[in-house]
Amino acid sequence: MGMIYFTIFILCVSEIVSGSVNVTGDGAIKKVLKDYNKYAYPGTTDHPIVKITHALNPVKMDYNPKGMLIQVWSQMNWNDRRLTWAGPPAKIHLPMSLIWTPDLVLYNNAIPKPSYEPNAVISQNGDVIVVPVNQYETDNCTNHDDVIECQFKFGSWTYSGDEIELAVVSPHMMLDNYRENPGYEIVGSSAVRNEQKYSCCPEMYYDILYTIQIKRRQ
């Protein structure tokens, strides 16, 4: 009996050492990353326009006479038909640096590097979601009586509407995880997708304008 247990133990150790343990997601990750070019945007002949949905989820907001600073979870969703597979698992997690990601930037101010860049969550059908943590600052603020309104305008830096289409997740900012500011309260917000043509180019360009209205606490 002792020899049988010893033989089973040796077989298990040999399997681990040989690397034949089936790690969940290993096959799917190898499949989708093989020959994957992260510099090529995921538009195809049949579907040349990639739809990007975007949302800002404010966590913290600060305001002073020079402008507004917000800390947000910046959500983006799109589909990349190269990132598909059959069989388990239903989802895989990959660093954002390994796949194509939209080059959305804040137009009306310099873009800081994300304070936290999480993994992208990818479903079997190629749906991708990323939620990096960012800080954005704007001086595009105006006063309307006792309400202060600040705007943040986002768009692609290089892709036209012939390549990517922007859409909002919600017509308002999502405040589920927002921590109240002791000096100002948020009294309203909006998220609007705009289309615009520039004199330089015949193509349409999309942007998303987020507006936050705040009011000083009494």
Short mmCIF file of C-alpha atoms in Angstrom, two decimals:
data_model
loop_
_atom_site.label_atom_id
_atom_site.label_comp_id
_atom_site.label_asym_id
_atom_site.label_seq_id
_atom_site.Cartn_x
_atom_site.Cartn_y
_atom_site.Cartn_z
CA MET A 1 0.00 0.00 0.00
CA GLY A 2 2.84 2.39 0.85
CA MET A 3 4.42 1.74 -2.56
CA ILE A 4 1.11 2.62 -4.30
CA TYR A 5 0.89 5.98 -2.46
CA PHE A 6 4.54 6.69 -3.29
CA THR A 7 3.93 5.91 -6.99
CA ILE A 8 0.89 8.25 -7.10
CA PHE A 9 2.93 11.00 -5.42
CA ILE A 10 5.76 10.64 -7.97
CA LEU A 11 3.26 10.80 -10.88
CA CYS A 12 1.68 14.00 -9.50
CA VAL A 13 5.04 15.67 -8.98
CA SER A 14 6.13 14.66 -12.49
CA GLU A 15 2.98 16.23 -13.98
CA ILE A 16 3.59 19.51 -12.15
CA VAL A 17 7.27 19.63 -13.07
CA SER A 18 6.55 18.80 -16.70
CA GLY A 19 4.25 21.83 -16.93
CA SER A 20 1.19 19.83 -18.03
CA VAL A 21 -1.08 21.43 -15.42
CA ASN A 22 -4.02 23.05 -17.24
CA VAL A 23 -4.17 26.65 -15.98
CA THR A 24 -7.59 28.27 -16.50
CA GLY A 25 -7.40 30.72 -19.38
CA ASP A 26 -3.96 29.67 -20.58
CA GLY A 27 -5.19 28.26 -23.89
CA ALA A 28 -7.50 31.21 -24.59
CA ILE A 29 -4.75 33.74 -23.88
CA LYS A 30 -2.28 31.95 -26.13
CA LYS A 31 -4.88 31.77 -28.88
CA VAL A 32 -5.91 35.45 -28.89
CA LEU A 33 -2.38 36.83 -28.53
CA LYS A 34 -0.88 34.70 -31.29
CA ASP A 35 -0.10 37.02 -34.22
CA TYR A 36 -2.05 39.82 -32.47
CA ASN A 37 -0.90 43.32 -33.49
CA LYS A 38 -1.81 45.82 -30.77
CA TYR A 39 -0.94 48.73 -33.06
CA ALA A 40 -3.68 47.84 -35.57
CA TYR A 41 -7.11 49.18 -34.64
CA PRO A 42 -9.78 46.43 -34.57
CA GLY A 43 -11.90 47.63 -37.49
CA THR A 44 -12.54 44.95 -40.12
CA THR A 45 -13.66 44.94 -43.75
CA ASP A 46 -17.20 44.02 -42.68
CA HIS A 47 -17.19 46.27 -39.59
CA PRO A 48 -14.78 49.16 -40.28
CA ILE A 49 -16.13 51.41 -37.50
CA VAL A 50 -15.38 50.44 -33.90
CA LYS A 51 -17.96 51.69 -31.40
CA ILE A 52 -16.46 52.96 -28.14
CA THR A 53 -18.78 53.58 -25.20
CA HIS A 54 -17.37 55.84 -22.49
CA ALA A 55 -18.34 56.87 -18.97
CA LEU A 56 -16.85 58.90 -16.15
CA ASN A 57 -17.50 57.66 -12.62
CA PRO A 58 -16.31 60.44 -10.27
CA VAL A 59 -14.84 59.31 -6.98
CA LYS A 60 -13.61 62.68 -5.72
CA MET A 61 -14.00 66.33 -6.78
CA ASP A 62 -12.13 69.47 -5.74
CA TYR A 63 -12.80 73.03 -6.88
CA ASN A 64 -10.98 76.34 -6.53
CA PRO A 65 -11.10 79.60 -8.51
CA LYS A 66 -8.55 78.19 -10.99
CA GLY A 67 -10.70 75.22 -11.96
CA MET A 68 -11.94 71.75 -11.07
CA LEU A 69 -10.03 68.53 -10.40
CA ILE A 70 -11.82 65.18 -10.49
CA GLN A 71 -10.62 61.69 -9.67
CA VAL A 72 -12.61 59.19 -11.72
CA TRP A 73 -13.01 55.63 -12.85
CA SER A 74 -12.88 56.15 -16.61
CA GLN A 75 -14.83 53.30 -18.23
CA MET A 76 -14.43 52.27 -21.90
CA ASN A 77 -16.12 49.39 -23.75
CA TRP A 78 -15.56 48.14 -27.30
CA ASN A 79 -15.38 44.95 -29.34
CA ASP A 80 -12.19 43.50 -30.84
CA ARG A 81 -13.07 40.56 -33.10
CA ARG A 82 -9.49 39.29 -32.92
CA LEU A 83 -9.93 38.60 -29.18
CA THR A 84 -12.36 35.68 -29.49
CA TRP A 85 -12.14 32.01 -28.58
CA ALA A 86 -14.31 28.93 -28.05
CA GLY A 87 -14.69 26.98 -24.83
CA PRO A 88 -13.86 27.98 -21.26
CA PRO A 89 -13.21 30.34 -19.62
CA ALA A 90 -15.96 32.88 -20.30
CA LYS A 91 -13.59 35.79 -19.61
CA ILE A 92 -9.86 36.46 -19.51
CA HIS A 93 -7.87 39.30 -18.00
CA LEU A 94 -4.98 40.93 -19.85
CA PRO A 95 -2.82 44.00 -19.20
CA MET A 96 -4.00 46.96 -21.24
CA SER A 97 -0.48 47.27 -22.64
CA LEU A 98 -0.90 43.97 -24.56
CA ILE A 99 -3.95 44.97 -26.60
CA TRP A 100 -5.19 47.87 -28.74
CA THR A 101 -6.89 50.57 -26.68
CA PRO A 102 -8.67 53.76 -27.83
CA ASP A 103 -6.58 56.95 -27.71
CA LEU A 104 -9.24 59.04 -25.96
CA VAL A 105 -7.85 62.22 -24.40
CA LEU A 106 -9.13 65.24 -22.52
CA TYR A 107 -9.03 67.99 -25.15
CA ASN A 108 -9.18 71.02 -22.89
CA ASN A 109 -6.22 70.15 -20.69
CA ALA A 110 -3.09 68.01 -20.53
CA ILE A 111 -3.72 64.34 -19.94
CA PRO A 112 -2.00 62.82 -16.91
CA LYS A 113 -0.94 59.22 -16.89
CA PRO A 114 -3.51 56.98 -15.18
CA SER A 115 -2.79 56.60 -11.48
CA TYR A 116 -3.82 52.96 -11.79
CA GLU A 117 -3.98 50.98 -15.04
CA PRO A 118 -5.96 47.76 -14.41
CA ASN A 119 -6.27 44.67 -16.55
CA ALA A 120 -8.72 44.64 -19.44
CA VAL A 121 -11.57 42.16 -18.97
CA ILE A 122 -12.27 40.35 -22.26
CA SER A 123 -15.27 38.14 -23.04
CA GLN A 124 -15.34 35.21 -25.49
CA ASN A 125 -17.07 37.31 -28.15
CA GLY A 126 -14.33 39.96 -28.09
CA ASP A 127 -16.10 42.48 -25.86
CA VAL A 128 -13.50 44.48 -23.92
CA ILE A 129 -13.97 46.65 -20.83
CA VAL A 130 -11.30 48.72 -19.10
CA VAL A 131 -11.76 50.96 -16.06
CA PRO A 132 -8.53 52.87 -15.35
CA VAL A 133 -8.33 55.38 -12.50
CA ASN A 134 -7.55 58.90 -13.75
CA GLN A 135 -7.31 62.46 -12.52
CA TYR A 136 -8.55 65.21 -14.83
CA GLU A 137 -8.35 68.96 -14.41
CA THR A 138 -10.17 71.71 -16.31
CA ASP A 139 -10.29 75.48 -16.17
CA ASN A 140 -13.35 75.54 -18.43
CA CYS A 141 -15.68 76.68 -15.65
CA THR A 142 -18.39 79.35 -15.61
CA ASN A 143 -20.67 80.81 -12.92
CA HIS A 144 -24.43 80.95 -13.34
CA ASP A 145 -25.86 82.76 -10.32
CA ASP A 146 -24.87 80.46 -7.44
CA VAL A 147 -24.16 77.39 -9.63
CA ILE A 148 -20.67 76.68 -11.00
CA GLU A 149 -20.50 74.66 -14.22
CA CYS A 150 -17.30 72.89 -15.37
CA GLN A 151 -16.81 70.94 -18.59
CA PHE A 152 -14.53 68.11 -19.68
CA LYS A 153 -14.30 67.34 -23.40
CA PHE A 154 -12.98 63.95 -24.57
CA GLY A 155 -12.25 62.59 -28.02
CA SER A 156 -9.85 60.47 -30.02
CA TRP A 157 -6.52 62.11 -30.77
CA THR A 158 -5.97 60.38 -34.13
CA TYR A 159 -9.07 58.40 -35.21
CA SER A 160 -11.89 59.97 -37.23
CA GLY A 161 -15.54 58.94 -37.30
CA ASP A 162 -14.70 56.64 -40.23
CA GLU A 163 -12.76 54.47 -37.78
CA ILE A 164 -14.28 54.85 -34.33
CA GLU A 165 -17.68 56.04 -33.13
CA LEU A 166 -18.07 57.38 -29.61
CA ALA A 167 -21.14 56.82 -27.46
CA VAL A 168 -22.02 57.53 -23.84
CA VAL A 169 -22.87 54.80 -21.35
CA SER A 170 -25.25 57.16 -19.54
CA PRO A 171 -26.59 60.68 -20.19
CA HIS A 172 -25.27 61.62 -16.75
CA MET A 173 -22.09 61.04 -14.79
CA MET A 174 -22.32 57.94 -12.60
CA LEU A 175 -22.06 58.97 -8.93
CA ASP A 176 -22.48 55.60 -7.19
CA ASN A 177 -18.94 55.71 -5.76
CA TYR A 178 -18.63 59.46 -5.29
CA ARG A 179 -17.32 60.79 -1.95
CA GLU A 180 -18.96 64.09 -1.06
CA ASN A 181 -16.88 67.26 -1.06
CA PRO A 182 -17.22 69.18 2.23
CA GLY A 183 -17.32 72.59 0.52
CA TYR A 184 -19.35 71.93 -2.65
CA GLU A 185 -22.18 69.62 -3.64
CA ILE A 186 -22.83 68.26 -7.11
CA VAL A 187 -26.29 69.43 -8.17
CA GLY A 188 -26.27 68.14 -11.74
CA SER A 189 -24.27 66.49 -14.49
CA SER A 190 -24.60 65.51 -18.14
CA ALA A 191 -22.77 63.52 -20.82
CA VAL A 192 -23.39 64.48 -24.46
CA ARG A 193 -21.91 62.97 -27.64
CA ASN A 194 -21.16 65.54 -30.34
CA GLU A 195 -20.23 65.31 -34.03
CA GLN A 196 -18.00 67.88 -35.68
CA LYS A 197 -16.15 68.52 -38.92
CA TYR A 198 -12.95 70.55 -39.05
CA SER A 199 -11.67 72.70 -41.91
CA CYS A 200 -8.60 70.48 -42.25
CA CYS A 201 -10.41 67.24 -42.92
CA PRO A 202 -13.53 65.91 -44.68
CA GLU A 203 -14.21 63.23 -42.06
CA MET A 204 -16.56 63.55 -39.10
CA TYR A 205 -15.03 63.56 -35.62
CA TYR A 206 -16.80 62.62 -32.40
CA ASP A 207 -16.33 63.97 -28.90
CA ILE A 208 -18.05 63.56 -25.54
CA LEU A 209 -18.70 66.61 -23.38
CA TYR A 210 -19.13 65.96 -19.66
CA THR A 211 -20.59 68.79 -17.58
CA ILE A 212 -20.65 69.00 -13.78
CA GLN A 213 -22.72 71.58 -11.90
CA ILE A 214 -21.76 72.30 -8.32
CA LYS A 215 -23.00 74.62 -5.62
CA ARG A 216 -21.28 75.89 -2.49
CA ARG A 217 -22.67 74.32 0.66
CA GLN A 218 -24.42 76.65 3.09
#
